[in-house]
Amino acid sequence: MELDAALLSRLQFAFTISFHIIFPSITIGLATLIAIWEGLWLKTANPVYLQLAKFWIKPFAITFGMGVVSGIVLSYEFGTNFSEFSRITGAVLGPLMAYEVLTAFFLEAGFLGIMLFGWQRVGPKLHFLSTVVVAVGTWISAFWIIAANSWMQTPAGHRIVDGIFQVDSWWQVIFNPSMPYRFSHMLLAAFITATFVVLATSAWQLRHSEHKAMARKGLSMTLWLALLLTPLQAFVGDLHGLNVKQHQPVKLAAMEGIWPEREAGVPLLLFAVPDKVAEKNHFELAIPKLASLILTHDADGELAGLKSVPAADRPNVPVVFFSFRVMVGIGVLMILVALFGAYLRWCGTLYHSRWFLTFCSYLAPSGIIAVLAGWYVVEVGRQPWIVYGLLRTVDVVTPLPAERVLFSLTLFVLTYSLLFGVYLYFMRKLIRKGPPPLEQLHQQLIGVKASGYAVALAKQLTPAQEQK
């Protein structure tokens, strides 16, 4: 079988970006949670909030480092595997990538050291400010990356001169038609992902750890957040779907499994097996007219189908169709968990329901899986276009020997699998070790006037030396 270099390059980029997106999805939300806990500690002087912040700052640091390392690779792949894409769209996307580095990355790098190592070196208010700045930096980073990707989905504010994209309006490039919806959707997804990582860990600690006070607080706060964020995400997701209907109708048709050129009274497919060859679905399980009602607010409303464009202009329908249902299914599960948690809280059995805590402890990867599924809907649903409707992916792939691309892809799979195994090992180790005991937190010098651990250690040793 002859190897396809273009397909291998696409698979390599899909694999590396899938690996990378796991870590920002956690760190964006986790940085925000740490800032909230530290702020609550400053306001209430409740040491449990400080315990939460200090416990989660180490997993945050490891995850942040993994995100930075895996993200650097992606920018190189634009040049090595998609050199024509860089040449054709560089005037638009190059500055957006640079803005992300100049604003978000420098901001995070400048204050991350204080956040991680400044507990005994700076005052508590300055440390809290550093934590907030790092959290805001993660939001800004997401803003620029989503702006760049959204322009590829719904390009605007440009003109094409001799086959090269040039900018007419930066405002329209950045705030293209899909950007506000996609940025909101992604930011909420990151908050929910971190929320369920903390929720699952707190549920496990409540059953297996001695740090019950921290586990209760973590479980309680994350369930409240889930109760707020998951319905809000469903609402934003609905707005995003309406935007997709307007600007990328073929992607929507793939998401909903709509084959006719135009169809009225479209059912909502709970399950089906799309057949690209026969151009129809098998084994449909549907709710009549519900898709039309949701997307057009009319039970008999019409939607465009996959046959409205030639087969060469359609995405991989099964991948988009099933990925969308995985994302939505996990979202519904999260809403149900949040609602049932509220019910148990009302009954007074939230911290004692063994089966609920056990179930919650398995939900740590749920947000990550939903983010990956949603990302596949977005990216695979855009194909065969890399800039929607204007530039095809196959036209921008670097003509490399297929064997070389296969070799690099194999190296990425092996290396990233090893790295992910090491990451999971250390995360498991940190979670099992638990936080510093409350007694130790009381003894720690936080925000002492003297700088450095050496001075703090000298203060602790002096009384012992005097006794001798």
XYZ file of C-alpha atoms in Angstrom:
468
model
C 0.000 0.000 0.000
C 1.393 3.378 -1.036
C 1.758 5.896 1.795
C 0.017 9.265 1.473
C 2.286 12.061 2.752
C -0.562 14.572 2.931
C -2.722 12.242 5.022
C 0.212 11.407 7.304
C 0.975 15.106 7.819
C -2.645 15.733 8.756
C -2.620 12.756 11.137
C 0.578 14.001 12.735
C -0.825 17.463 13.328
C -4.106 15.998 14.591
C -2.243 13.811 17.061
C 0.074 16.550 18.353
C -2.679 19.135 18.752
C -4.949 16.568 20.439
C -2.170 15.862 22.917
C -1.500 19.570 23.484
C -5.102 20.675 23.991
C -5.454 18.380 27.020
C -3.194 20.572 29.127
C -4.520 24.119 28.429
C -8.013 22.709 28.976
C -6.960 21.930 32.553
C -4.633 24.855 33.321
C -6.998 27.630 32.206
C -9.652 26.498 34.659
C -7.253 25.355 37.375
C -5.412 28.699 37.436
C -8.756 30.420 37.914
C -9.752 28.064 40.737
C -6.418 28.570 42.515
C -6.879 32.349 42.300
C -10.400 32.009 43.757
C -9.172 29.845 46.647
C -6.286 32.162 47.447
C -8.581 35.181 47.350
C -11.057 33.460 49.679
C -8.218 32.628 52.064
C -7.134 36.280 52.172
C -10.720 37.373 52.779
C -11.788 34.766 55.342
C -8.460 33.533 56.827
C -9.903 30.003 56.516
C -6.822 27.753 56.189
C -8.758 25.165 54.151
C -8.771 27.567 51.187
C -5.005 27.956 51.501
C -4.686 24.187 51.703
C -6.648 23.826 48.450
C -4.526 26.451 46.698
C -1.238 24.929 47.865
C -2.323 21.409 46.988
C -3.450 22.207 43.439
C -0.583 24.549 42.573
C 1.782 21.608 42.020
C -0.498 19.718 39.597
C -1.052 23.071 37.875
C 2.701 23.589 37.466
C 3.230 20.136 35.944
C 0.265 20.530 33.600
C 1.324 24.046 32.586
C 4.813 22.801 31.711
C 3.404 19.982 29.587
C 1.205 22.466 27.740
C 4.090 24.803 26.962
C 6.386 22.041 25.712
C 3.741 20.357 23.542
C 2.512 23.700 22.171
C 5.895 24.783 20.831
C 5.908 21.806 18.461
C 2.744 22.969 16.698
C 4.240 26.211 15.409
C 7.146 24.284 13.887
C 4.760 21.901 12.154
C 3.218 24.803 10.265
C 6.588 25.318 8.597
C 7.664 21.708 8.189
C 4.420 20.025 7.139
C 2.252 22.925 5.902
C 4.736 25.403 4.453
C 2.334 26.688 1.797
C -0.227 27.437 4.468
C 2.346 29.552 6.303
C 3.226 31.407 3.098
C -0.354 32.039 1.992
C -1.898 32.985 5.355
C 1.181 34.234 7.222
C 0.213 37.909 6.966
C -3.013 37.140 8.849
C -2.150 34.341 11.254
C 1.492 35.223 11.959
C 0.708 38.416 13.902
C -2.078 36.663 15.844
C 0.398 34.011 17.001
C 2.895 36.745 17.876
C 0.295 38.641 19.896
C -0.348 35.476 21.919
C 3.358 35.259 22.789
C 3.837 38.970 23.459
C 0.770 39.349 25.682
C -0.224 36.048 27.258
C 2.966 33.987 27.325
C 5.216 36.804 28.562
C 2.591 37.734 31.148
C 2.384 34.162 32.420
C 6.153 33.670 32.379
C 6.750 36.917 34.253
C 4.499 36.044 37.190
C 4.540 32.240 37.204
C 7.724 32.092 39.287
C 6.189 34.294 41.980
C 3.020 32.203 41.952
C 4.914 28.913 42.347
C 7.857 29.880 44.555
C 6.992 33.223 46.122
C 4.950 32.085 49.142
C 7.699 33.068 51.607
C 9.338 35.705 49.478
C 6.555 38.238 48.903
C 3.521 39.460 50.806
C 0.228 37.566 50.517
C -1.454 40.324 48.488
C 1.363 40.469 45.954
C 1.330 36.681 45.693
C -2.427 36.757 45.112
C -1.937 39.398 42.415
C 0.607 37.144 40.701
C -1.835 34.230 40.783
C -4.576 36.378 39.266
C -2.217 37.652 36.539
C -1.265 34.082 35.588
C -4.954 33.124 35.412
C -5.755 36.139 33.238
C -2.761 35.268 31.072
C -4.256 31.854 30.332
C -7.507 33.544 29.263
C -5.617 35.920 26.944
C -3.697 33.009 25.446
C -6.972 31.233 24.687
C -8.328 34.450 23.177
C -5.578 34.764 20.546
C -5.471 31.070 19.669
C -9.256 30.906 19.267
C -9.204 34.142 17.237
C -6.708 32.587 14.811
C -8.573 29.307 14.544
C -11.947 31.039 14.232
C -10.652 33.096 11.316
C -9.852 29.802 9.580
C -13.458 28.722 10.253
C -15.199 31.972 9.271
C -12.624 34.144 7.457
C -13.285 37.895 7.407
C -11.440 41.206 7.172
C -9.050 40.128 4.403
C -8.428 40.324 0.701
C -6.525 37.925 -1.559
C -3.711 39.452 -3.629
C -1.864 37.129 -6.040
C -3.055 34.134 -4.027
C -1.846 35.592 -0.712
C -4.145 36.652 2.137
C -3.723 40.293 3.180
C -5.414 42.080 6.081
C -8.011 44.762 5.413
C -9.359 45.076 8.960
C -7.736 43.583 12.042
C -10.957 44.115 13.957
C -12.852 41.907 11.496
C -10.036 39.344 11.409
C -9.962 38.997 15.198
C -13.681 39.327 15.871
C -14.760 37.224 12.902
C -18.336 35.872 12.904
C -17.645 32.694 14.914
C -15.007 34.023 17.302
C -17.188 35.300 20.217
C -19.168 32.051 20.328
C -16.143 29.777 20.028
C -14.101 31.712 22.602
C -16.939 31.632 25.133
C -17.569 27.951 24.449
C -13.884 27.033 24.823
C -13.333 29.102 27.968
C -16.359 27.532 29.642
C -15.160 24.101 28.529
C -11.801 24.728 30.232
C -13.481 25.884 33.448
C -15.729 22.808 33.443
C -12.798 20.478 32.698
C -10.821 21.752 35.689
C -13.964 21.722 37.820
C -14.523 18.020 37.185
C -10.848 17.172 37.727
C -11.040 18.803 41.172
C -14.492 17.306 41.815
C -13.285 13.779 41.036
C -10.151 14.204 43.147
C -12.123 15.616 46.086
C -14.607 12.743 45.883
C -11.735 10.243 45.963
C -10.022 12.049 48.856
C -13.244 12.109 50.834
C -13.266 8.313 50.762
C -9.546 7.513 50.969
C -7.688 10.485 52.431
C -7.352 11.912 55.918
C -7.782 15.473 54.637
C -11.564 15.484 54.963
C -12.023 19.234 55.451
C -10.239 20.094 52.201
C -12.020 17.322 50.313
C -15.424 18.514 51.523
C -14.692 22.092 50.562
C -13.359 21.083 47.154
C -16.345 18.831 46.433
C -18.852 21.420 47.590
C -17.368 24.299 45.576
C -16.963 22.307 42.377
C -20.512 20.974 42.525
C -21.807 24.534 42.888
C -19.631 25.567 39.935
C -20.849 22.604 37.875
C -24.442 23.549 38.658
C -23.754 27.029 37.275
C -21.374 26.317 34.390
C -22.846 23.222 32.737
C -26.285 24.720 31.913
C -24.543 27.929 30.831
C -22.333 25.876 28.513
C -25.416 24.224 27.012
C -26.873 27.681 26.308
C -23.646 28.969 24.731
C -23.345 25.738 22.752
C -26.815 26.304 21.324
C -25.812 29.816 20.217
C -22.670 28.373 18.686
C -24.753 25.817 16.798
C -26.928 28.565 15.346
C -23.770 30.351 14.220
C -22.542 27.161 12.545
C -25.897 26.827 10.769
C -25.447 30.298 9.301
C -21.775 30.156 8.323
C -20.897 26.435 7.971
C -24.102 24.609 7.012
C -22.273 21.537 5.699
C -20.564 21.053 9.053
C -23.945 21.270 10.752
C -25.363 18.722 8.327
C -22.560 16.336 9.249
C -23.171 16.945 12.967
C -26.871 16.155 12.601
C -26.569 13.464 9.928
C -28.719 15.324 7.367
C -28.248 13.938 3.838
C -30.972 15.465 1.567
C -30.125 18.732 -0.166
C -32.880 20.419 1.860
C -34.988 18.808 4.547
C -37.930 20.156 6.548
C -38.983 18.895 9.943
C -35.551 17.405 10.609
C -35.498 14.854 13.455
C -32.893 14.890 16.206
C -30.855 11.729 15.771
C -29.942 10.164 19.098
C -28.128 7.401 17.259
C -27.431 6.413 13.669
C -24.681 4.952 11.510
C -23.881 7.376 8.654
C -22.966 5.717 5.359
C -20.872 7.960 3.100
C -21.113 5.604 0.132
C -24.887 5.120 0.200
C -25.367 8.758 1.389
C -27.847 7.797 4.095
C -28.056 6.712 7.727
C -28.628 3.227 9.090
C -30.241 2.228 12.406
C -31.702 5.645 13.130
C -33.057 6.408 16.589
C -34.629 9.850 16.363
C -36.964 12.366 17.989
C -39.181 13.742 15.184
C -38.712 17.391 14.158
C -36.632 18.282 17.231
C -33.492 19.288 15.275
C -35.534 21.755 13.198
C -37.167 23.109 16.341
C -33.787 23.648 18.064
C -31.968 25.115 15.064
C -34.744 27.103 13.357
C -37.219 27.528 16.257
C -39.797 25.992 13.922
C -40.695 22.301 14.020
C -41.127 22.348 10.226
C -38.073 24.503 9.541
C -35.727 23.595 6.685
C -32.042 22.768 7.027
C -29.378 22.275 4.364
C -28.049 18.735 3.971
C -24.811 17.134 2.855
C -26.049 16.656 -0.718
C -26.205 20.434 -1.121
C -22.480 20.275 -1.964
C -20.432 17.787 -4.024
C -19.023 14.765 -2.189
C -15.510 16.242 -2.473
C -16.607 19.230 -0.349
C -17.996 17.160 2.527
C -16.174 16.337 5.766
C -15.723 12.867 7.219
C -19.336 12.498 8.329
C -19.010 9.558 10.789
C -16.196 11.269 12.716
C -18.112 14.542 13.020
C -21.438 12.822 13.765
C -20.170 10.582 16.575
C -17.783 13.164 18.056
C -20.675 15.586 18.388
C -22.741 13.006 20.256
C -19.867 12.158 22.586
C -19.481 15.845 23.449
C -23.199 16.411 23.990
C -23.624 13.139 25.887
C -20.873 14.017 28.353
C -22.361 17.499 28.728
C -25.755 16.035 29.632
C -24.083 13.649 32.095
C -22.311 16.587 33.765
C -25.577 18.494 34.151
C -27.216 15.435 35.726
C -24.299 14.994 38.143
C -24.539 18.667 39.182
C -28.303 18.398 39.688
C -28.080 15.166 41.659
C -25.297 16.650 43.778
C -27.614 19.554 44.608
C -30.327 17.056 45.548
C -27.979 15.150 47.873
C -26.855 18.433 49.418
C -30.506 19.309 50.096
C -31.015 15.868 51.651
C -27.913 16.313 53.823
C -26.170 13.177 52.462
C -23.768 14.691 49.936
C -20.607 13.716 51.826
C -21.875 10.290 52.861
C -23.296 8.873 49.623
C -20.675 6.236 48.891
C -21.916 5.341 45.415
C -22.146 9.014 44.333
C -18.604 9.737 45.551
C -17.339 6.612 43.793
C -19.047 7.612 40.552
C -17.714 11.172 40.778
C -14.167 9.919 41.319
C -14.235 8.419 37.807
C -15.240 11.703 36.151
C -11.774 13.294 36.111
C -11.211 12.734 32.351
C -14.796 13.562 31.344
C -14.126 17.212 30.542
C -10.985 16.363 28.571
C -12.848 13.780 26.479
C -15.618 16.299 25.787
C -13.080 18.959 24.740
C -11.332 16.537 22.384
C -14.647 15.422 20.888
C -15.710 19.037 20.398
C -12.375 19.860 18.808
C -12.799 17.011 16.325
C -16.251 18.324 15.439
C -14.761 21.763 14.763
C -11.660 20.689 12.854
C -12.857 17.612 10.962
C -16.145 19.372 10.210
C -14.220 22.162 8.476
C -12.567 19.775 6.017
C -11.694 19.666 3.187
C -11.022 23.375 3.790
C -8.192 24.723 5.928
C -9.562 28.249 5.400
C -13.256 27.582 5.040
C -14.491 27.929 1.463
C -11.254 29.559 0.267
C -8.254 27.262 0.699
C -8.139 23.459 0.672
C -5.963 21.490 3.080
C -4.488 19.291 0.349
C -3.194 22.382 -1.455
C -0.985 23.585 1.403
C 0.739 20.371 2.500
C 4.540 20.357 2.122
C 5.586 17.750 -0.485
C 7.672 15.623 1.887
C 8.577 11.957 1.368
C 5.874 9.895 3.012
C 8.443 7.722 4.802
C 9.874 10.753 6.615
C 6.461 11.900 7.770
C 5.646 8.378 8.966
C 8.942 8.295 10.870
C 8.275 11.625 12.615
C 4.684 10.615 13.373
C 5.921 7.374 14.952
C 8.427 9.307 17.065
C 5.708 11.697 18.219
C 3.413 8.839 19.217
C 6.152 7.047 21.166
C 7.557 10.173 22.828
C 4.194 11.671 23.720
C 2.926 8.346 25.070
C 5.977 8.184 27.345
C 5.535 11.799 28.435
C 1.850 11.276 29.157
C 2.644 8.191 31.215
C 5.182 10.173 33.272
C 2.655 13.006 33.658
C -0.036 10.631 34.949
C 2.477 9.002 37.309
C 3.416 12.293 38.961
C -0.182 13.525 39.074
C -1.224 10.291 40.794
C 1.688 10.613 43.200
C 0.770 14.195 44.123
C -2.896 13.342 44.618
C -2.080 10.352 46.833
C 0.412 12.389 48.856
C -2.234 14.991 49.583
C -1.917 18.585 50.747
C 0.209 20.006 53.574
C -1.567 19.333 56.900
C -3.466 22.254 58.392
C -1.056 22.259 61.369
C 1.895 22.672 59.015
C 0.149 25.521 57.182
C -0.240 27.376 60.482
C 3.491 27.024 61.095
C 4.597 28.169 57.656
C 5.747 31.741 57.277
C 3.738 33.255 54.456
C 4.589 36.730 53.300
C 7.371 37.311 55.846
C 9.244 40.577 55.542
C 12.580 38.773 55.270
C 13.101 37.401 51.782
C 13.923 33.811 51.010
C 13.588 30.439 52.629
C 17.043 30.670 54.206
C 16.038 33.523 56.497
C 12.746 31.793 57.356
C 14.629 28.594 58.180
C 17.084 30.519 60.344
C 14.182 31.969 62.325
C 12.841 28.470 62.951
C 16.248 27.071 63.995
C 17.282 29.906 66.332
C 15.052 28.883 69.290
C 16.316 25.289 69.073
C 19.940 26.451 69.093
C 19.329 28.711 72.071
C 17.909 25.762 74.039
C 21.111 23.824 73.450
